Coordinates of C-alpha atoms (C1' of nucleotides) in Angstrom, one line a residue:
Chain A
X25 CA -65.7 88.4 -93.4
X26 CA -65.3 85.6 -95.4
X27 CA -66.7 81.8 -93.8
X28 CA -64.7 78.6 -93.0
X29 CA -67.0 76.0 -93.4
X30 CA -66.7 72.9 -92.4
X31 CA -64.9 71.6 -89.7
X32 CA -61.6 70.5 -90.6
X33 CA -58.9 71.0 -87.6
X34 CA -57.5 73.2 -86.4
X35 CA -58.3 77.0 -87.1
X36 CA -55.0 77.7 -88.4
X37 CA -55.6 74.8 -90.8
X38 CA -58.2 75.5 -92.2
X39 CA -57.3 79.2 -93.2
X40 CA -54.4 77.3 -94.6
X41 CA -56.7 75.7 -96.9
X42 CA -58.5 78.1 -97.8
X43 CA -55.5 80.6 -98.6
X44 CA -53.8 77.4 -100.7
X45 CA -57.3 76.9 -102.8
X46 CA -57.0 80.7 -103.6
X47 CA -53.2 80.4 -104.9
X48 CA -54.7 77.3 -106.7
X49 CA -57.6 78.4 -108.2
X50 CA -55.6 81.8 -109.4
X51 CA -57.2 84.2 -107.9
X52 CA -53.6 84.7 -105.9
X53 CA -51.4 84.9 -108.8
X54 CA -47.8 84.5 -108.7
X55 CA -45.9 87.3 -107.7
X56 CA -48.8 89.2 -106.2
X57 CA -49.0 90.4 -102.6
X58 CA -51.1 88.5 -100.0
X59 CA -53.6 90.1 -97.5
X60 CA -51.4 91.1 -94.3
X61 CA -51.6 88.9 -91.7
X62 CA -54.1 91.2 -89.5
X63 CA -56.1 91.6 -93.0
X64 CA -56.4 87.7 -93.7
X65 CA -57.2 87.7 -89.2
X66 CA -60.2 89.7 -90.1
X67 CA -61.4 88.2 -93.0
X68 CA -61.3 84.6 -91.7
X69 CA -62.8 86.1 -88.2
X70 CA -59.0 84.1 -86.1
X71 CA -56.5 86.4 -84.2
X72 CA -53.1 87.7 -86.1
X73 CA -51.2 84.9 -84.7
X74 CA -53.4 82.4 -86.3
X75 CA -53.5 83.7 -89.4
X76 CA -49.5 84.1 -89.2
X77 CA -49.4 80.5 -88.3
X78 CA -51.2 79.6 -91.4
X79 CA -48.6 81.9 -93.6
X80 CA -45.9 80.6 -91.8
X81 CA -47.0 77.2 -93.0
X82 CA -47.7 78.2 -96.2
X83 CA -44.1 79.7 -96.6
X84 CA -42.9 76.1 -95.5
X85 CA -44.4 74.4 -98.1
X86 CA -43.0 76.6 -100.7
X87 CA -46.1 78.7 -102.1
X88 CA -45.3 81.9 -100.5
X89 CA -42.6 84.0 -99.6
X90 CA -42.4 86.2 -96.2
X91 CA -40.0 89.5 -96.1
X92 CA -40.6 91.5 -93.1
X93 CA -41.4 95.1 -93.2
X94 CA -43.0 94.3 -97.2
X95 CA -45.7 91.5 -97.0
X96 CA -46.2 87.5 -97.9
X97 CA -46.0 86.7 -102.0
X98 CA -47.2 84.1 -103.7
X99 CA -44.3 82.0 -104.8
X100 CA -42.7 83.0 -108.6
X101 CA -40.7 80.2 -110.0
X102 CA -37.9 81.9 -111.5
X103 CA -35.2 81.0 -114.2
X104 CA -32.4 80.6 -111.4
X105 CA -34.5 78.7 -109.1
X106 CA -36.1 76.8 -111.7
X107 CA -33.0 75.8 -113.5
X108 CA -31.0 75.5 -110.2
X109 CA -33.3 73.0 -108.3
X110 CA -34.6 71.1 -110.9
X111 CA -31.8 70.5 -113.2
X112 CA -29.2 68.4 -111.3
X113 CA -26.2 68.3 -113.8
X114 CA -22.8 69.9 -112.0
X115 CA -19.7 70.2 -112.7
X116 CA -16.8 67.8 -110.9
X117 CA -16.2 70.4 -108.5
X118 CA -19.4 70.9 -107.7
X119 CA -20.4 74.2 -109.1
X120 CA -23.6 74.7 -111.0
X121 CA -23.2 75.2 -114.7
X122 CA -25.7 76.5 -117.1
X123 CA -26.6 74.5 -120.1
X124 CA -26.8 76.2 -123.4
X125 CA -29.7 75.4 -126.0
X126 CA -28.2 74.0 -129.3
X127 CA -31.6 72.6 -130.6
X128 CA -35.3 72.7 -130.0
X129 CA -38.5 71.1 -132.0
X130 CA -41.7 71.0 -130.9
X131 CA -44.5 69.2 -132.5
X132 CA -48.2 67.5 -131.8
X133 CA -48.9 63.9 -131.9
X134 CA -50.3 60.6 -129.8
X135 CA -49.6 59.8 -126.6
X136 CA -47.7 56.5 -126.4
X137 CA -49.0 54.2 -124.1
X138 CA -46.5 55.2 -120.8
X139 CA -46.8 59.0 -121.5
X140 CA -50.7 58.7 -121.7
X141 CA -50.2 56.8 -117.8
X142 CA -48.4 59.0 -116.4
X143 CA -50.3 62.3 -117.9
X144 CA -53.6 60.3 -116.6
X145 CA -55.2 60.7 -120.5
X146 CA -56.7 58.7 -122.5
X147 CA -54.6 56.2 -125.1
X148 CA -53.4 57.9 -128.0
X149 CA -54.8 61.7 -126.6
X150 CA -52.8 64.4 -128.2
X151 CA -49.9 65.7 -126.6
X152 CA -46.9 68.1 -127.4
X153 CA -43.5 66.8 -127.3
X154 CA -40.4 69.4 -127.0
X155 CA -37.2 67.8 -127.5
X156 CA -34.4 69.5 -126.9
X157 CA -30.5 69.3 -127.0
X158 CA -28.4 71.2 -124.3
X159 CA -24.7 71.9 -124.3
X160 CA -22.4 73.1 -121.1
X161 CA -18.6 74.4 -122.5
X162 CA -19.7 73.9 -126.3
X163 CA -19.8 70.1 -125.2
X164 CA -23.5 68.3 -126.3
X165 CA -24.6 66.9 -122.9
X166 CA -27.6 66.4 -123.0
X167 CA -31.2 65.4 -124.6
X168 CA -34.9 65.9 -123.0
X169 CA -38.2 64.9 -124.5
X170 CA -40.5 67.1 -122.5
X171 CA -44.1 65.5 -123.0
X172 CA -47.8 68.0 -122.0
X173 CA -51.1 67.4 -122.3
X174 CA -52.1 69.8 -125.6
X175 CA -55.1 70.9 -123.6
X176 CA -53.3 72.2 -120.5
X177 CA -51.0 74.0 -122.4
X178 CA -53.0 75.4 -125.8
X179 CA -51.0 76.7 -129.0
X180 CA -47.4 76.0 -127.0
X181 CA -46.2 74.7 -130.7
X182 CA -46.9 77.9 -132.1
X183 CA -45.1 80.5 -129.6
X184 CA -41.8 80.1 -131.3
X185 CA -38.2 79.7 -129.4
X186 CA -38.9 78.6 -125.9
X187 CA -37.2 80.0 -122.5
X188 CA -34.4 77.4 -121.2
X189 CA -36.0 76.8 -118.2
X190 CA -39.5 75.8 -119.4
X191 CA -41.5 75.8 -115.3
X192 CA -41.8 79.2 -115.1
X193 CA -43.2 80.1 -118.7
X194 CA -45.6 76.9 -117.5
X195 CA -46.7 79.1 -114.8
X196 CA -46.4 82.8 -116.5
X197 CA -48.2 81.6 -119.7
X198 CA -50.7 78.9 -118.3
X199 CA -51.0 79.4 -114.7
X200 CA -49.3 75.8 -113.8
X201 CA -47.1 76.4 -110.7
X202 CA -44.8 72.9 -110.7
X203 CA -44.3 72.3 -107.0
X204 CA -41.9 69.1 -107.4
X205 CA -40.5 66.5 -109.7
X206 CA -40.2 63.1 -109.0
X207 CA -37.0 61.5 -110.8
X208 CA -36.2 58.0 -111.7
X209 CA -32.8 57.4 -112.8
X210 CA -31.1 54.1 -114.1
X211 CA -27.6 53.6 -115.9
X212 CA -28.3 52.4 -119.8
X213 CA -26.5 52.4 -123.0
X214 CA -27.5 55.2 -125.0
X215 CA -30.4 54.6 -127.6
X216 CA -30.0 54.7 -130.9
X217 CA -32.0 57.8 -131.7
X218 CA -30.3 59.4 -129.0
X219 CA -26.9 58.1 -129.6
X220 CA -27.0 60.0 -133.0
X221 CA -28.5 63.1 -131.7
X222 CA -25.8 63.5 -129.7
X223 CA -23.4 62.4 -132.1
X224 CA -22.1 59.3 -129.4
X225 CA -20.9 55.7 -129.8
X226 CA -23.4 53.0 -129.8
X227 CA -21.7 51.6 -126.8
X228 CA -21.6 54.9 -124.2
X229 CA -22.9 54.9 -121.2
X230 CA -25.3 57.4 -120.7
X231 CA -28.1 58.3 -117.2
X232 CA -31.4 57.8 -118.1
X233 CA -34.3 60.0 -116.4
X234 CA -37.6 59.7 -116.4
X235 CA -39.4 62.5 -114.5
X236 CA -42.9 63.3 -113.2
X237 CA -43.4 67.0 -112.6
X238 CA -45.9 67.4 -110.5
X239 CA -48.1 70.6 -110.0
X240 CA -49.4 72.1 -106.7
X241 CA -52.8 70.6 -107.0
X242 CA -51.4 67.3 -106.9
X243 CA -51.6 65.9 -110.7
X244 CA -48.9 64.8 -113.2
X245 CA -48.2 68.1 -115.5
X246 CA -45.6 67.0 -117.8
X247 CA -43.6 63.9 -118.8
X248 CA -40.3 63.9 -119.4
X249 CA -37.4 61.6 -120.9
X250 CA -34.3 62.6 -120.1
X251 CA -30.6 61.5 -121.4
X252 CA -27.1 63.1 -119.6
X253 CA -24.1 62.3 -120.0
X254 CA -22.1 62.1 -117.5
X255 CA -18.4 62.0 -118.5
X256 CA -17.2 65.0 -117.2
X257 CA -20.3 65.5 -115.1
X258 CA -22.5 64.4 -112.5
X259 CA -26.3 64.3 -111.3
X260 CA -26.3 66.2 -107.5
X261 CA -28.5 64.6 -104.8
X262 CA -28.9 65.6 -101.4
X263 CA -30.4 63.3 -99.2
X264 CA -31.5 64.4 -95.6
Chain B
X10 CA -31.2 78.3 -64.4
X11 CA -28.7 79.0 -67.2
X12 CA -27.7 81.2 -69.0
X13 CA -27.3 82.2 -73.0
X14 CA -24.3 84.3 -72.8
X15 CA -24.1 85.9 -76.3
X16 CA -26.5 87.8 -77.8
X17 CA -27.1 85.6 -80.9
X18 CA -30.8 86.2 -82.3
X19 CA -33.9 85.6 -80.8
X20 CA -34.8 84.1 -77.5
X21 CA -35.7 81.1 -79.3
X22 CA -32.6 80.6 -81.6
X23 CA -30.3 81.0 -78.7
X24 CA -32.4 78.4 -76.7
X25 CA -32.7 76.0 -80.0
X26 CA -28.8 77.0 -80.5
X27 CA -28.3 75.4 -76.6
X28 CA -30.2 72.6 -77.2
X29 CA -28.6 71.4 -80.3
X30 CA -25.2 71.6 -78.7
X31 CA -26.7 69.3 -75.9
X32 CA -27.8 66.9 -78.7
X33 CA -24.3 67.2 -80.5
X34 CA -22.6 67.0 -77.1
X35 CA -24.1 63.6 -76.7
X36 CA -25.5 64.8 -72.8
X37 CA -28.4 64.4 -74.5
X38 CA -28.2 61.0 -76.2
X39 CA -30.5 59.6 -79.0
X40 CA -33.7 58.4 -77.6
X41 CA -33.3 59.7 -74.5
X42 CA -36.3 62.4 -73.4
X43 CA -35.9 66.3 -73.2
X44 CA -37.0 68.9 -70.4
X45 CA -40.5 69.7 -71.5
X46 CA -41.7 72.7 -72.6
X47 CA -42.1 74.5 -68.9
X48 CA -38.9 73.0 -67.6
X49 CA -36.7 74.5 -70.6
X50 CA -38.7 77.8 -70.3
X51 CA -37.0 77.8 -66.8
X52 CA -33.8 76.8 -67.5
X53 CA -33.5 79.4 -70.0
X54 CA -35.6 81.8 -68.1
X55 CA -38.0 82.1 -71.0
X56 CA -41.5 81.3 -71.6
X57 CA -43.2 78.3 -72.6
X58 CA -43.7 79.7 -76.1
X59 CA -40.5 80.7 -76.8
X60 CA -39.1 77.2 -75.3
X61 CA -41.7 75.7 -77.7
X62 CA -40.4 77.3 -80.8
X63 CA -37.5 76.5 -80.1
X64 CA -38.1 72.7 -79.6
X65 CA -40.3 73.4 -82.9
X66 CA -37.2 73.8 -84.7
X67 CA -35.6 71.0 -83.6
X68 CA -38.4 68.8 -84.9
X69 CA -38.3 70.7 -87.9
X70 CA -34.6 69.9 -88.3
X71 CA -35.0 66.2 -87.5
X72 CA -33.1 66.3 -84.7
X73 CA -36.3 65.2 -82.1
X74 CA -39.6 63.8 -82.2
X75 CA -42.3 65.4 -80.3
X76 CA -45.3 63.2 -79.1
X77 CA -48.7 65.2 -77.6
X78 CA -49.2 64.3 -74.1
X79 CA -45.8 62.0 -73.9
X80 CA -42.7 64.5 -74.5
X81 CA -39.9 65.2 -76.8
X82 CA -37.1 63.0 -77.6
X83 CA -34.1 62.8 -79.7
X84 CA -34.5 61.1 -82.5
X85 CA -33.2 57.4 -83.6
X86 CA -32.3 56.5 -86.6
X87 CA -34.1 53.2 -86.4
X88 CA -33.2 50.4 -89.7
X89 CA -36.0 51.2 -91.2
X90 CA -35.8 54.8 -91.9
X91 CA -32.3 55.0 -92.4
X92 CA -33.2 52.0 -95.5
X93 CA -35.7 53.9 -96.4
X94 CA -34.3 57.2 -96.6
X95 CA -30.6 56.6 -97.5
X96 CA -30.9 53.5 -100.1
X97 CA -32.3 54.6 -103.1
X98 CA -33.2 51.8 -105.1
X99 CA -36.7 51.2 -105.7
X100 CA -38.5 48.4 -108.2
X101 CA -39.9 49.8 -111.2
X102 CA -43.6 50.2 -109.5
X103 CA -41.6 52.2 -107.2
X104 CA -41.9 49.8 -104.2
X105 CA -39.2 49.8 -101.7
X106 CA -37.1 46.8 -101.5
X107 CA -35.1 45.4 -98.5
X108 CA -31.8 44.1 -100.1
X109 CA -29.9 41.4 -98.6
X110 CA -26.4 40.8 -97.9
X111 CA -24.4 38.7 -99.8
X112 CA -20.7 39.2 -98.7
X113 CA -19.2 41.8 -96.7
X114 CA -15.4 42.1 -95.8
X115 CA -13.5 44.5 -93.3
X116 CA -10.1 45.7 -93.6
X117 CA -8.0 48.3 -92.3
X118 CA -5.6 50.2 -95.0
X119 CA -4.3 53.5 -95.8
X120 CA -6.6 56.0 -97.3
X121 CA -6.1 57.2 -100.7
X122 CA -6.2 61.1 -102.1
X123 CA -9.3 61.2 -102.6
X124 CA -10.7 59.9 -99.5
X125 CA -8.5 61.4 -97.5
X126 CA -9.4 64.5 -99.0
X127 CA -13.7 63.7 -98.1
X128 CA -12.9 62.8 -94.9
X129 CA -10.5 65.4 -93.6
X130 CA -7.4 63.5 -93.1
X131 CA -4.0 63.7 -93.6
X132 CA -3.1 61.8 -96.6
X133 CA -2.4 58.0 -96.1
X134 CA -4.1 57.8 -92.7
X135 CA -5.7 54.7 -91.4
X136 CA -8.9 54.0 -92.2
X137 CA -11.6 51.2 -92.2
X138 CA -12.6 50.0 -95.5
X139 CA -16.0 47.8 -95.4
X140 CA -16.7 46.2 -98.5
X141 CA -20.5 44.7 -99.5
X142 CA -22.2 43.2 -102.0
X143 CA -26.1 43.4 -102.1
X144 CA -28.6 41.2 -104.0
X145 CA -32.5 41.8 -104.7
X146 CA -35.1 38.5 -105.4
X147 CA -31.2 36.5 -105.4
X148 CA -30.0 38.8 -107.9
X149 CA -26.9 40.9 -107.4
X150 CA -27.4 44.4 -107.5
X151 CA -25.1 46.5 -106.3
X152 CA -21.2 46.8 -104.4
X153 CA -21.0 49.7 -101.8
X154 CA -17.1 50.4 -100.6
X155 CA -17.8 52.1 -97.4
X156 CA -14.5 53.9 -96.0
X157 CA -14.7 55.7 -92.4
X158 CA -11.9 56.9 -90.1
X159 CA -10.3 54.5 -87.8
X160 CA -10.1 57.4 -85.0
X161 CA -13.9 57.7 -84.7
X162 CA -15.0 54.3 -85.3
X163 CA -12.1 52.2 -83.1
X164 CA -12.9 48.4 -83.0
X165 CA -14.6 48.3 -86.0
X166 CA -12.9 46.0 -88.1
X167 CA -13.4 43.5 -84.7
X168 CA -17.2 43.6 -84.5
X169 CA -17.8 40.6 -86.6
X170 CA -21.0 40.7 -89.1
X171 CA -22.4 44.5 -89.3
X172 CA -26.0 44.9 -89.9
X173 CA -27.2 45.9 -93.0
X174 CA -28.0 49.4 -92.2
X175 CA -24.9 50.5 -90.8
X176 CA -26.0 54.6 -89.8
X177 CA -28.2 53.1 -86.6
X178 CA -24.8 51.1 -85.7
X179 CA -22.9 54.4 -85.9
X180 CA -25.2 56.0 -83.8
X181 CA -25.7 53.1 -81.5
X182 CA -21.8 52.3 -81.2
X183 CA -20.2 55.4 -81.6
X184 CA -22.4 57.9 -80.6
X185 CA -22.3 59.1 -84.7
X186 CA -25.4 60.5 -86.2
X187 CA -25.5 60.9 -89.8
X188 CA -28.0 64.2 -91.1
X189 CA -27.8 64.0 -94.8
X190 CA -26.0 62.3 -97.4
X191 CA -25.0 64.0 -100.5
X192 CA -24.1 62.2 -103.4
X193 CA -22.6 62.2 -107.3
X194 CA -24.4 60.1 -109.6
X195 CA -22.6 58.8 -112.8
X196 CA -23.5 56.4 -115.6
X197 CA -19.8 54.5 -116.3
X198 CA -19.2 51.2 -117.7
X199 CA -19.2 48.7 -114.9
X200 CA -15.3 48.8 -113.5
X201 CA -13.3 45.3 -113.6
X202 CA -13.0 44.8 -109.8
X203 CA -16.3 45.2 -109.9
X204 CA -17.6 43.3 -112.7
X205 CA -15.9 40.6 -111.4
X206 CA -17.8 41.1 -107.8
X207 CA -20.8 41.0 -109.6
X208 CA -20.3 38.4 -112.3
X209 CA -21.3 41.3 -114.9
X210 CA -20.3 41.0 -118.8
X211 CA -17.3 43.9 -119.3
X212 CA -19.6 46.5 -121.2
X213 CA -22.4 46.5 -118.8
X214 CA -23.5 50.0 -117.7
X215 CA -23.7 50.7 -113.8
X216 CA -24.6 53.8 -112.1
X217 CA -21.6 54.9 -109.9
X218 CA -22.4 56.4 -106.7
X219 CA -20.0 58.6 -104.7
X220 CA -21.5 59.8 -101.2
X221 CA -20.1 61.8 -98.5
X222 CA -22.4 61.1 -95.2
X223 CA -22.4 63.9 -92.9
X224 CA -23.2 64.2 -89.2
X225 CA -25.1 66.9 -87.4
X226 CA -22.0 68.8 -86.4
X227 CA -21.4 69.0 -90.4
X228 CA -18.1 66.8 -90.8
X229 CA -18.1 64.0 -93.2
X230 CA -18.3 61.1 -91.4
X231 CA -18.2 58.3 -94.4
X232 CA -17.2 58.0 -97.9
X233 CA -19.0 55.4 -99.9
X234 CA -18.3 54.4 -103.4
X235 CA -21.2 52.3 -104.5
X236 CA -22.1 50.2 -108.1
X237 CA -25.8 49.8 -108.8
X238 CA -27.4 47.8 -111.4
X239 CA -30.3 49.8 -112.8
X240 CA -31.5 46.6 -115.2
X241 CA -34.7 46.1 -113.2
X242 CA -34.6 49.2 -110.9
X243 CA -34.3 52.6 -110.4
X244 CA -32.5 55.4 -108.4
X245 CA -35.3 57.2 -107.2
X246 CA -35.4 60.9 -106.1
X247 CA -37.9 63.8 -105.4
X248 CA -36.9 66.9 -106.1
X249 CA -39.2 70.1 -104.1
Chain C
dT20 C1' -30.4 115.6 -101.7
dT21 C1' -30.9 114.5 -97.1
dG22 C1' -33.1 113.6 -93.1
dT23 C1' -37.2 112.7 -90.4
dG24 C1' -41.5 111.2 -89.3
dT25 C1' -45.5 108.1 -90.5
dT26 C1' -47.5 104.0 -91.8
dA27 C1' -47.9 99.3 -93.0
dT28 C1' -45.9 95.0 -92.7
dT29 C1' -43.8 90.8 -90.5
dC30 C1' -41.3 89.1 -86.2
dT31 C1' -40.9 88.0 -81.3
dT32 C1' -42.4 87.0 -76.9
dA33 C1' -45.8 86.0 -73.4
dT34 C1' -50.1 84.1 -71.5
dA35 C1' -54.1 81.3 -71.2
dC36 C1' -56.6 77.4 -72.2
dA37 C1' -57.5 72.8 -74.6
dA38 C1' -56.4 68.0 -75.4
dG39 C1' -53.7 63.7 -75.1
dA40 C1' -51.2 60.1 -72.3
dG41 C1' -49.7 58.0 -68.3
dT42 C1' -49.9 57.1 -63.2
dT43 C1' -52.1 56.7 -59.0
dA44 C1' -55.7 56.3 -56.0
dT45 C1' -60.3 54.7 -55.1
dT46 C1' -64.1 52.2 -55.5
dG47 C1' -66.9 48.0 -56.0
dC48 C1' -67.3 43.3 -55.8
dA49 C1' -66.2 38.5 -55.2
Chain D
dT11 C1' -58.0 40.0 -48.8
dG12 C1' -57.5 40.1 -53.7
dC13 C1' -58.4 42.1 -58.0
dA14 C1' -60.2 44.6 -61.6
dA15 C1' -62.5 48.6 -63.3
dT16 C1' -62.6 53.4 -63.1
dA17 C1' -62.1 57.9 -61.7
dA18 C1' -59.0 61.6 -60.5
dC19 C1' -54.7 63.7 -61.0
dT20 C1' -50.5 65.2 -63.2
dC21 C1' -47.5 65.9 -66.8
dT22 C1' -47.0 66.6 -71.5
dT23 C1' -47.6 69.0 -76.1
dG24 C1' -51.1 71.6 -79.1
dT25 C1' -53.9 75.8 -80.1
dA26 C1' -55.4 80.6 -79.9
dT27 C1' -54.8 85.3 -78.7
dA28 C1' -52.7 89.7 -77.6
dA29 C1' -49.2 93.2 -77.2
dG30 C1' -44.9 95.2 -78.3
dA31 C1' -40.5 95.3 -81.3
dA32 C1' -38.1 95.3 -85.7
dT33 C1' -38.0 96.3 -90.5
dA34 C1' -39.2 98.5 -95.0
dA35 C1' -41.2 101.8 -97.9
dC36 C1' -42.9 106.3 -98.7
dA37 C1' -44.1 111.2 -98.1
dC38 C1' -42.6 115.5 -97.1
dA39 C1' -40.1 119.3 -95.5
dA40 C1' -35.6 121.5 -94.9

DNA sequence: TTGTGTTATTCTTATACAAGAGTTATTGCA
DNA sequence: TGCAATAACTCTTGTATAAGAATAACACAA
């Protein structure tokens, strides 16, 4: 019967807690079963309904999922979810449309001053930068510069073609679960080095994004630099 | 006592199910204070816990606020939170920004396709076009075409100067709450009517904002076309 | 293969008690 | 009497527990 030191609220809280630093630290994988709810009761010394109160929260949150009759699992990011919630291109009509991979480099160098910031390194630490063109309907769309700390995610330059949805080889290959991103978007003419990447005029107007994806502990995993076009497309937003 | 004729779910969906069509009803009006917890349970001949999942779920949906040892009331959608929530546009250190009106003008016209089309209407009817042009620190920023039906907002046009969040008017005035706003982002070249609005150079690049505002009952209750200038800020969004 | 029981899991409902907030009554004192 | 401090009470939501129902998966026999 494991101890929940420390008072800190409620009871249902703090088995909470102590469930979410297990998913953290690992030791409750991805895709692995939790303890049942009369288990996780009896090893935190609280009733069933606590310990279901603490699931139920954790489910909320995102990090679990709950089917009845089976058991509670640690959240997988998968290539639909991933790709669905976190890449906001669709078409006029709405409907979701899956962007094809037409080039892909990855290579190691200094941090520039923004991407060291927002990583929270030190100026000029090394980082890997993926850049990547995607296409939807053989049109060229759009261009990414994914930007990760080399020591969070060791020998990514040498692991050949990469999935298209990078999050969940993030958390099958190095244990980093991103729980959100945060987005800024502003209307600019397309740079230069972009503009002949995607093979545009000097003078189209393309979305900028700059996104923080964020992991379930909290920091800053990867930095990323994005370019759509949106001609025939549009970013999605829901607001509630 | 009444009754939840139709079996629909659990005890606590049909109770949440009840209450929600209060709320939508307008019987019980924003702000206004709900049966506690015991005096639900006996309305609905159920128990305090089930009435308090139930009211759970409100809160969860936004729909009421629940204060220990005061009650539970339906929530408001005060200026600030609907600002907050519903206007994007943040400064580059990601502080919220209160813009100010500049010029705002009301007319009644027919609708075209597409708006008909958002809104539900038959093609050319009525509706209330409210035109405004927002500035930041004195500088323009943006042009937001708001276009609602003349059926459910009667008198509108009449009302003088609106305030600058208009969703707590709605509600206010016309009993109107808006849940969630989706939108389509685009990165155009700045329109002339607009660039003229805005005093903006022709090949300026604007992020075009197309929203459909939907109240709790699910209809669309507004279609807004909006211009922002992203020179100095962002669209910000957090995606989870 | 099909059906039936068994077991393990989450889900639903009910009850009791704790804690916060506001109102009213009471007390003490000038 | 007037008034303020305070105590008691009542109404509210929050927390914890327990017991039974619903669901899913599996084993095993016909």
């Amino acid at each position: 019967m494991d101890d929940l030191s420390g008072p800190a609220g409620p009871l249902y809280q703090q088995v909470y807690d102590a469930v979410m630093a297990r998913i953290v630290s690992g030791e409750l994988a991805p895709g692995m079963m939790l303890p049942s709810e009369f288990d996780l009761a009896a090893q935190y010394a609280v009733s069933q309904g606590t310990a279901r109160k603490a699931l139920s929260k954790l489910e909320l949150s995102g990090l679990v999922e709950r089917h009845q009759g089976k058991g509670t699992f640690v959240a997988t990011t998968t290539d639909e979810t991933s790709l669905f919630h976190f890449f906001r291109l669709r078409q006029s009509d709405g409907a979701q449309v899956i962007p094809q991979l037409v080039s892909e480099t990855v290579r190691k160098r200094p941090a520039n001053a923004r991407e060291a910031a927002a990583l929270g390194l030190a100026a000029r630490a090394s980082v890997f930068e993926v850049m990547r063109v995607r296409s939807i309907n053989d049109a060229v769309v759009c261009a990414e510069q994914s930007v990760l700390d080399v020591v969070k995610f060791p020998g990514l330059k040498d692991r050949g073609g990469l999935p298209n949805a990078l999050y969940p080889l993030y958390q099958r290959s190095y244990g980093i679960t991103i729980a959100r991103a945060d987005e800024q978007l502003r209307a600019v003419m397309v740079p230069e080095a972009v503009g002949g990447m995607l093979a545009l005029a000097d003078n189209t107007p393309v979305m900028e994004v700059e996104r923080r994806a964020i992991g379930i502990s909290g920091g800053v995993m990867e930095f990323r630099l994005s370019y759509y076009l949106t001609q025939n497309l549009h970013y999605a937003v829901s607001l509630r």
